[in-house]
Amino acid sequence: VQPPEKPLQAEEWNKLREDFQLPEIFEEVMLNSMIRCNSPIDVAKSLLTHLAKRDGDIAYNVLVKYLTLCVQQGQVSEICDVYDIMKVRFKILESGAYNLLIKGLSNSDQWRMALTLLEEVKKIMIPSRTCYESCIKAASCHQEMKLAFELYKEMLAKDVVPTLDVLQSFFNFSRGMEGAELQKELFGILLYLRENQIYPHKTFMRSIKLWFESIPGGNWRGHLTSIKDSGQCPVCKHQLEDSNLTEEEYSNLSERIIRDVIHGTDTFRKTSPKEFEAFQTFVENRLPFDIVIDGLNVSHIKSRKMQCENLFDAVNCLAKENARLLVLGRKHMLMNSSNWKREIMKEMQNKADFFFAENISEDDAFLLYATLRSGKHCRFVTRDFLRDHKACLSDSLTRHLFRKWQRGHQIAFSSVFSQQPAFRYDCVVQTTGDTWHIPYKDVFEEKYSYEVPRKWLCIQQK
Amino acid sequence: MQCANMLLRKIVRSSVLPFAAQHGMKKDLFPLSRTLSLSLSLKQEKSCEPSEKLDLDEWKKVMKSGLQEDVSETVSEPKELSSLAAARETLEMWRLAGRAVPENISEEQLKTFMECPSKSAKKKYLKYLHLRELHKKNDKRKMDEKRERRLEAQDQASNTDETKKSSFICVWSSTMDKAYNWRAAQSMIFGQPLVFDMSYEKEMSLREVTNTVRQIVMSESCNRRSVDPFHIHFCNFKDDSLYHREFIKNYREAWGKLLITVTDKCYTEIFPKDKLIYLTADSPKVMKTFDHDKIYIVGSMVDKSIKTGVSLARAKRLGLETAALPLEKYLLWSTGAKNLTLDQMMNILLTLKDTADWKKALEFVPKRKYCGFVNKPVKELKKTLDLMKTLKLRKGREEVEKQFAKNHPKKFKLK
């Protein structure tokens, strides 16, 4: 339906309604299209007036739609009027209306009323993150940083995840402001990014940079750079944190992987206790390995070649410098077949240790175990992202540890057998007190979860 | 017309009564004066425009009018809402806002709603209740229509009043039941056993258990009606388990009279191990023929969040042979998981037992899951299917590949 351009008289609305195929939902459809076309508010008003005259009442959903239109156009006085009508007519409102009201009011000089509304929402439910966002932005926009931070903390305490937008607004609105307290809070946000392995995007990064440089008497200078493979920052020559886990983290992670990934709810699902025990003794007798290879995964790198040749190439490529290799495979690889030639398998077994699991067992679990058991220096080779195993870990903290460990220890092979090295440094927001290093995404959204940004913001205090 | 409007307004107003007191309370909290002054100035602007014949803010007057009177009329005090009442109130508002929310909700359902761990869980539960309510309403309407039609037909029949003679005896359903029960009783003595493994309660949510039991009830009735029924065993069945409670809900007093064997023992205690075959979609072995001397086990589990390897793990633990239906071999699979519902399994097994015809048996696999039945080796046909799929998805696929190539120059290749 095309909404009319000018307010209509009752008769005209009636006529339109009669021409519409489903008269019962005419008002709803009409208002929806008004919202879509961003029609002048007077047109909607004339429809409401027509409705009110006809029925003596206006349904809640129609009011909410009208409210949407008002919020869309920032008609503050109308928003207030609708709220007055709603709160008299209904005992409580539902989340949609509250979201709209808060969003609409927080952008105006009535923003304090949005805060009162937020309190009202809290009585009946956990406010949505858009509610918090609007209020926080309104507060920080009016330089009430203390209030904004209170709301932000409340939000985190309720497990409502803030968007990058909100975090960015803190930096934008604190620019040039003084105060040790404020500085501490903003550092807190950067640490929040660190803990949750969140990377800011380019514009957010710019806000951070500008804020640092605007701190009165802070003498902070920011530079955009990219970090070398060695992990040294080219600007300040500072060495970034290395990707190794601490002893405690490491033992914690291996424990959890054995518990959640290998055993899970039932050891029989991925392997069997007998097989796992056999594997454990096998590994213990030959420790430590330098590189653990997922044989089946590597054998599929080039589809035109025979699978065992692919594996053979990989083993040869990695076997330099006396590295101790472990190749994990399945029993069917030992059967002489067109893809797995016995002679080549024999030759490979001279260069590396092999463990063959049952055909129905999952070899990835063994891969993780053997690598972790060998120690921090040990790396593993597979193109698999291991997402399914990460998902088996029950809490996000351990999942983060897993990601960090994976980044530091996984070698991915591409088809030309050039290695993609594991990262030596940890790709995360980090500080030494007088320097900050912040990785950022170049484009606003485009990044896969397994990729890490290569661009960094280096901030140092002179 | 005007009179009617006034009357309507009066009715609306009286329904507003309980809210009005609330209004009286809030009025002090919110600065109303500002709104009034603002909208007043706006109105003055409007009235200056000569072309404007409409009073655009009239709807506000209508909505607000009468409320002032109501405030003076009400005496009741505003009460603090209990959490249940508040939830009910919220639901009502959601319903008004046009969300999928049931009209009537029982105390028990409301409690379940409030115990949902997340917002999306709540939404899902409400949608489920809403749809169930709709179905029930539709069913009731259809029943009523049917009844009316029947009454009409009866009227006509009594008018003509003509007795028909037939050489067949009318066989009533109770007689059929007796015949079925006789067959089922025979199967209890001579029939081939079929085991339902009832040890998956912990892996399932309440809804999944309910669905499982419903599927088993359907399987049982198929079995009873067949020419040569299985002797059904429910093994690992614990009294007072969720399964048990759901069965009683479904069967009521018939639960005690079912011609099946229910036991808390494991199948390995009842039957020799080498005769048992655990049917599971995860099995690496594919069933070739139906063996009349073996005892097949079906896991009584519905897994909406697909849990791979749970039943295979159980069979591995007990050292049992496993088998999967040869779906890949006979069907050109298109979409959907390979695990079938329990009643589909039952129908397939019954057909295999009677006819040994895979084509006939696999008719019971839902049509949406496969493209066709094959006699040729599947590998050849698979190529055509892949071709069909790529043709169908080419546009989308190409885009994906382009995107991928852009992001990973020479690093990876799509398989």
PDB file of N, CA and C in Angstrom, chain B residues 122-178:
ATOM      1  N   LYS B 122      12.202 -18.086  26.163  1.00  0.00           N
ATOM      2  CA  LYS B 122      10.852 -17.638  26.515  1.00  0.00           C
ATOM      3  C   LYS B 122      10.019 -17.447  25.262  1.00  0.00           C
ATOM      4  N   LYS B 123      10.613 -16.783  24.286  1.00  0.00           N
ATOM      5  CA  LYS B 123       9.909 -16.513  23.035  1.00  0.00           C
ATOM      6  C   LYS B 123       9.475 -17.812  22.385  1.00  0.00           C
ATOM      7  N   LYS B 124      10.405 -18.762  22.353  1.00  0.00           N
ATOM      8  CA  LYS B 124      10.118 -20.043  21.704  1.00  0.00           C
ATOM      9  C   LYS B 124       8.982 -20.754  22.406  1.00  0.00           C
ATOM     10  N   TYR B 125       9.041 -20.758  23.725  1.00  0.00           N
ATOM     11  CA  TYR B 125       8.015 -21.455  24.490  1.00  0.00           C
ATOM     12  C   TYR B 125       6.653 -20.827  24.235  1.00  0.00           C
ATOM     13  N   LEU B 126       6.607 -19.503  24.220  1.00  0.00           N
ATOM     14  CA  LEU B 126       5.332 -18.818  23.985  1.00  0.00           C
ATOM     15  C   LEU B 126       4.804 -19.127  22.593  1.00  0.00           C
ATOM     16  N   LYS B 127       5.701 -19.161  21.629  1.00  0.00           N
ATOM     17  CA  LYS B 127       5.259 -19.439  20.263  1.00  0.00           C
ATOM     18  C   LYS B 127       4.678 -20.846  20.193  1.00  0.00           C
ATOM     19  N   TYR B 128       5.337 -21.756  20.877  1.00  0.00           N
ATOM     20  CA  TYR B 128       4.853 -23.131  20.902  1.00  0.00           C
ATOM     21  C   TYR B 128       3.446 -23.190  21.487  1.00  0.00           C
ATOM     22  N   LEU B 129       3.256 -22.510  22.626  1.00  0.00           N
ATOM     23  CA  LEU B 129       1.931 -22.503  23.252  1.00  0.00           C
ATOM     24  C   LEU B 129       0.898 -21.866  22.330  1.00  0.00           C
ATOM     25  N   HIS B 130       1.316 -20.785  21.690  1.00  0.00           N
ATOM     26  CA  HIS B 130       0.419 -20.060  20.794  1.00  0.00           C
ATOM     27  C   HIS B 130      -0.049 -20.953  19.648  1.00  0.00           C
ATOM     28  N   LEU B 131       0.907 -21.642  19.029  1.00  0.00           N
ATOM     29  CA  LEU B 131       0.550 -22.510  17.908  1.00  0.00           C
ATOM     30  C   LEU B 131      -0.343 -23.653  18.366  1.00  0.00           C
ATOM     31  N   ARG B 132      -0.028 -24.191  19.552  1.00  0.00           N
ATOM     32  CA  ARG B 132      -0.838 -25.290  20.056  1.00  0.00           C
ATOM     33  C   ARG B 132      -2.267 -24.823  20.279  1.00  0.00           C
ATOM     34  N   GLU B 133      -2.385 -23.607  20.792  1.00  0.00           N
ATOM     35  CA  GLU B 133      -3.712 -23.059  21.031  1.00  0.00           C
ATOM     36  C   GLU B 133      -4.483 -22.921  19.710  1.00  0.00           C
ATOM     37  N   LEU B 134      -3.769 -22.419  18.702  1.00  0.00           N
ATOM     38  CA  LEU B 134      -4.402 -22.267  17.387  1.00  0.00           C
ATOM     39  C   LEU B 134      -4.883 -23.615  16.849  1.00  0.00           C
ATOM     40  N   HIS B 135      -4.013 -24.625  16.952  1.00  0.00           N
ATOM     41  CA  HIS B 135      -4.393 -25.943  16.451  1.00  0.00           C
ATOM     42  C   HIS B 135      -5.627 -26.460  17.163  1.00  0.00           C
ATOM     43  N   LYS B 136      -5.615 -26.296  18.475  1.00  0.00           N
ATOM     44  CA  LYS B 136      -6.744 -26.800  19.258  1.00  0.00           C
ATOM     45  C   LYS B 136      -8.027 -26.129  18.824  1.00  0.00           C
ATOM     46  N   LYS B 137      -7.941 -24.819  18.645  1.00  0.00           N
ATOM     47  CA  LYS B 137      -9.127 -24.064  18.237  1.00  0.00           C
ATOM     48  C   LYS B 137      -9.645 -24.554  16.893  1.00  0.00           C
ATOM     49  N   ASN B 138      -8.700 -24.731  15.959  1.00  0.00           N
ATOM     50  CA  ASN B 138      -9.090 -25.198  14.637  1.00  0.00           C
ATOM     51  C   ASN B 138      -9.740 -26.571  14.704  1.00  0.00           C
ATOM     52  N   ASP B 139      -9.130 -27.459  15.497  1.00  0.00           N
ATOM     53  CA  ASP B 139      -9.688 -28.803  15.630  1.00  0.00           C
ATOM     54  C   ASP B 139     -11.107 -28.740  16.157  1.00  0.00           C
ATOM     55  N   LYS B 140     -11.298 -27.891  17.154  1.00  0.00           N
ATOM     56  CA  LYS B 140     -12.612 -27.803  17.779  1.00  0.00           C
ATOM     57  C   LYS B 140     -13.633 -27.299  16.756  1.00  0.00           C
ATOM     58  N   ARG B 141     -13.197 -26.305  15.990  1.00  0.00           N
ATOM     59  CA  ARG B 141     -14.115 -25.756  14.990  1.00  0.00           C
ATOM     60  C   ARG B 141     -14.511 -26.823  13.982  1.00  0.00           C
ATOM     61  N   LYS B 142     -13.511 -27.594  13.556  1.00  0.00           N
ATOM     62  CA  LYS B 142     -13.783 -28.644  12.573  1.00  0.00           C
ATOM     63  C   LYS B 142     -14.726 -29.691  13.160  1.00  0.00           C
ATOM     64  N   MET B 143     -14.504 -30.035  14.428  1.00  0.00           N
ATOM     65  CA  MET B 143     -15.366 -31.028  15.090  1.00  0.00           C
ATOM     66  C   MET B 143     -16.807 -30.538  15.107  1.00  0.00           C
ATOM     67  N   ASP B 144     -16.948 -29.280  15.453  1.00  0.00           N
ATOM     68  CA  ASP B 144     -18.305 -28.723  15.532  1.00  0.00           C
ATOM     69  C   ASP B 144     -18.995 -28.759  14.172  1.00  0.00           C
ATOM     70  N   GLU B 145     -18.233 -28.371  13.156  1.00  0.00           N
ATOM     71  CA  GLU B 145     -18.801 -28.396  11.806  1.00  0.00           C
ATOM     72  C   GLU B 145     -19.226 -29.799  11.424  1.00  0.00           C
ATOM     73  N   LYS B 146     -18.380 -30.753  11.754  1.00  0.00           N
ATOM     74  CA  LYS B 146     -18.663 -32.151  11.432  1.00  0.00           C
ATOM     75  C   LYS B 146     -19.944 -32.591  12.128  1.00  0.00           C
ATOM     76  N   ARG B 147     -20.032 -32.231  13.401  1.00  0.00           N
ATOM     77  CA  ARG B 147     -21.198 -32.650  14.175  1.00  0.00           C
ATOM     78  C   ARG B 147     -22.471 -32.094  13.538  1.00  0.00           C
ATOM     79  N   GLU B 148     -22.377 -30.832  13.153  1.00  0.00           N
ATOM     80  CA  GLU B 148     -23.555 -30.227  12.534  1.00  0.00           C
ATOM     81  C   GLU B 148     -23.963 -30.954  11.269  1.00  0.00           C
ATOM     82  N   ARG B 149     -22.948 -31.255  10.469  1.00  0.00           N
ATOM     83  CA  ARG B 149     -23.232 -31.953   9.218  1.00  0.00           C
ATOM     84  C   ARG B 149     -23.864 -33.314   9.500  1.00  0.00           C
ATOM     85  N   ARG B 150     -23.333 -33.988  10.532  1.00  0.00           N
ATOM     86  CA  ARG B 150     -23.858 -35.310  10.860  1.00  0.00           C
ATOM     87  C   ARG B 150     -25.313 -35.208  11.287  1.00  0.00           C
ATOM     88  N   LEU B 151     -25.577 -34.217  12.104  1.00  0.00           N
ATOM     89  CA  LEU B 151     -26.960 -34.046  12.584  1.00  0.00           C
ATOM     90  C   LEU B 151     -27.894 -33.797  11.409  1.00  0.00           C
ATOM     91  N   GLU B 152     -27.429 -32.975  10.480  1.00  0.00           N
ATOM     92  CA  GLU B 152     -28.231 -32.715   9.291  1.00  0.00           C
ATOM     93  C   GLU B 152     -28.498 -34.000   8.529  1.00  0.00           C
ATOM     94  N   ALA B 153     -27.433 -34.768   8.347  1.00  0.00           N
ATOM     95  CA  ALA B 153     -27.564 -36.027   7.607  1.00  0.00           C
ATOM     96  C   ALA B 153     -28.534 -36.956   8.305  1.00  0.00           C
ATOM     97  N   GLN B 154     -28.448 -36.985   9.624  1.00  0.00           N
ATOM     98  CA  GLN B 154     -29.359 -37.846  10.393  1.00  0.00           C
ATOM     99  C   GLN B 154     -30.794 -37.418  10.186  1.00  0.00           C
ATOM    100  N   ASP B 155     -31.002 -36.127  10.209  1.00  0.00           N
ATOM    101  CA  ASP B 155     -32.350 -35.604   9.991  1.00  0.00           C
ATOM    102  C   ASP B 155     -32.914 -36.105   8.672  1.00  0.00           C
ATOM    103  N   GLN B 156     -32.057 -35.977   7.651  1.00  0.00           N
ATOM    104  CA  GLN B 156     -32.519 -36.409   6.338  1.00  0.00           C
ATOM    105  C   GLN B 156     -32.799 -37.891   6.320  1.00  0.00           C
ATOM    106  N   ALA B 157     -31.902 -38.657   6.969  1.00  0.00           N
ATOM    107  CA  ALA B 157     -32.066 -40.107   6.974  1.00  0.00           C
ATOM    108  C   ALA B 157     -33.368 -40.506   7.668  1.00  0.00           C
ATOM    109  N   SER B 158     -33.668 -39.856   8.764  1.00  0.00           N
ATOM    110  CA  SER B 158     -34.883 -40.219   9.499  1.00  0.00           C
ATOM    111  C   SER B 158     -36.120 -39.844   8.692  1.00  0.00           C
ATOM    112  N   ASN B 159     -35.975 -38.822   7.865  1.00  0.00           N
ATOM    113  CA  ASN B 159     -37.107 -38.455   7.008  1.00  0.00           C
ATOM    114  C   ASN B 159     -37.423 -39.562   5.998  1.00  0.00           C
ATOM    115  N   THR B 160     -36.341 -40.062   5.362  1.00  0.00           N
ATOM    116  CA  THR B 160     -36.596 -41.102   4.344  1.00  0.00           C
ATOM    117  C   THR B 160     -36.947 -42.418   5.020  1.00  0.00           C
ATOM    118  N   ASP B 161     -36.235 -42.701   6.148  1.00  0.00           N
ATOM    119  CA  ASP B 161     -36.544 -43.883   6.964  1.00  0.00           C
ATOM    120  C   ASP B 161     -36.614 -45.158   6.134  1.00  0.00           C
ATOM    121  N   GLU B 162     -35.475 -45.566   5.674  1.00  0.00           N
ATOM    122  CA  GLU B 162     -35.439 -46.746   4.820  1.00  0.00           C
ATOM    123  C   GLU B 162     -34.354 -47.670   5.330  1.00  0.00           C
ATOM    124  N   THR B 163     -34.666 -48.842   5.691  1.00  0.00           N
ATOM    125  CA  THR B 163     -33.648 -49.768   6.196  1.00  0.00           C
ATOM    126  C   THR B 163     -32.954 -50.448   5.031  1.00  0.00           C
ATOM    127  N   LYS B 164     -31.601 -50.416   5.141  1.00  0.00           N
ATOM    128  CA  LYS B 164     -30.832 -51.042   4.062  1.00  0.00           C
ATOM    129  C   LYS B 164     -30.486 -52.454   4.476  1.00  0.00           C
ATOM    130  N   LYS B 165     -30.492 -53.310   3.506  1.00  0.00           N
ATOM    131  CA  LYS B 165     -30.083 -54.673   3.804  1.00  0.00           C
ATOM    132  C   LYS B 165     -28.726 -54.948   3.183  1.00  0.00           C
ATOM    133  N   SER B 166     -27.897 -55.616   3.954  1.00  0.00           N
ATOM    134  CA  SER B 166     -26.567 -55.895   3.448  1.00  0.00           C
ATOM    135  C   SER B 166     -26.218 -57.324   3.798  1.00  0.00           C
ATOM    136  N   SER B 167     -25.457 -57.948   2.873  1.00  0.00           N
ATOM    137  CA  SER B 167     -25.102 -59.336   3.147  1.00  0.00           C
ATOM    138  C   SER B 167     -23.881 -59.424   4.053  1.00  0.00           C
ATOM    139  N   PHE B 168     -23.184 -58.297   4.236  1.00  0.00           N
ATOM    140  CA  PHE B 168     -22.010 -58.302   5.136  1.00  0.00           C
ATOM    141  C   PHE B 168     -22.419 -57.915   6.542  1.00  0.00           C
ATOM    142  N   ILE B 169     -21.705 -58.540   7.466  1.00  0.00           N
ATOM    143  CA  ILE B 169     -21.928 -58.133   8.854  1.00  0.00           C
ATOM    144  C   ILE B 169     -21.097 -56.875   9.097  1.00  0.00           C
ATOM    145  N   CYS B 170     -21.693 -55.938   9.735  1.00  0.00           N
ATOM    146  CA  CYS B 170     -20.944 -54.730  10.058  1.00  0.00           C
ATOM    147  C   CYS B 170     -19.912 -55.058  11.122  1.00  0.00           C
ATOM    148  N   VAL B 171     -18.640 -54.820  10.792  1.00  0.00           N
ATOM    149  CA  VAL B 171     -17.577 -55.131  11.760  1.00  0.00           C
ATOM    150  C   VAL B 171     -17.231 -53.865  12.528  1.00  0.00           C
ATOM    151  N   TRP B 172     -17.524 -53.855  13.788  1.00  0.00           N
ATOM    152  CA  TRP B 172     -17.257 -52.682  14.604  1.00  0.00           C
ATOM    153  C   TRP B 172     -15.809 -52.654  15.070  1.00  0.00           C
ATOM    154  N   SER B 173     -15.418 -51.529  15.482  1.00  0.00           N
ATOM    155  CA  SER B 173     -14.006 -51.380  15.841  1.00  0.00           C
ATOM    156  C   SER B 173     -13.626 -52.259  17.032  1.00  0.00           C
ATOM    157  N   SER B 174     -14.597 -52.513  17.928  1.00  0.00           N
ATOM    158  CA  SER B 174     -14.245 -53.355  19.077  1.00  0.00           C
ATOM    159  C   SER B 174     -13.910 -54.772  18.618  1.00  0.00           C
ATOM    160  N   THR B 175     -14.620 -55.236  17.584  1.00  0.00           N
ATOM    161  CA  THR B 175     -14.324 -56.564  17.049  1.00  0.00           C
ATOM    162  C   THR B 175     -12.943 -56.573  16.414  1.00  0.00           C
ATOM    163  N   MET B 176     -12.648 -55.469  15.691  1.00  0.00           N
ATOM    164  CA  MET B 176     -11.321 -55.366  15.087  1.00  0.00           C
ATOM    165  C   MET B 176     -10.260 -55.397  16.175  1.00  0.00           C
ATOM    166  N   ASP B 177     -10.526 -54.672  17.239  1.00  0.00           N
ATOM    167  CA  ASP B 177      -9.562 -54.632  18.340  1.00  0.00           C
ATOM    168  C   ASP B 177      -9.280 -56.024  18.860  1.00  0.00           C
ATOM    169  N   LYS B 178     -10.346 -56.805  18.980  1.00  0.00           N
ATOM    170  CA  LYS B 178     -10.168 -58.169  19.491  1.00  0.00           C
ATOM    171  C   LYS B 178      -9.259 -58.962  18.569  1.00  0.00           C
TER     172      LYS B 178
END
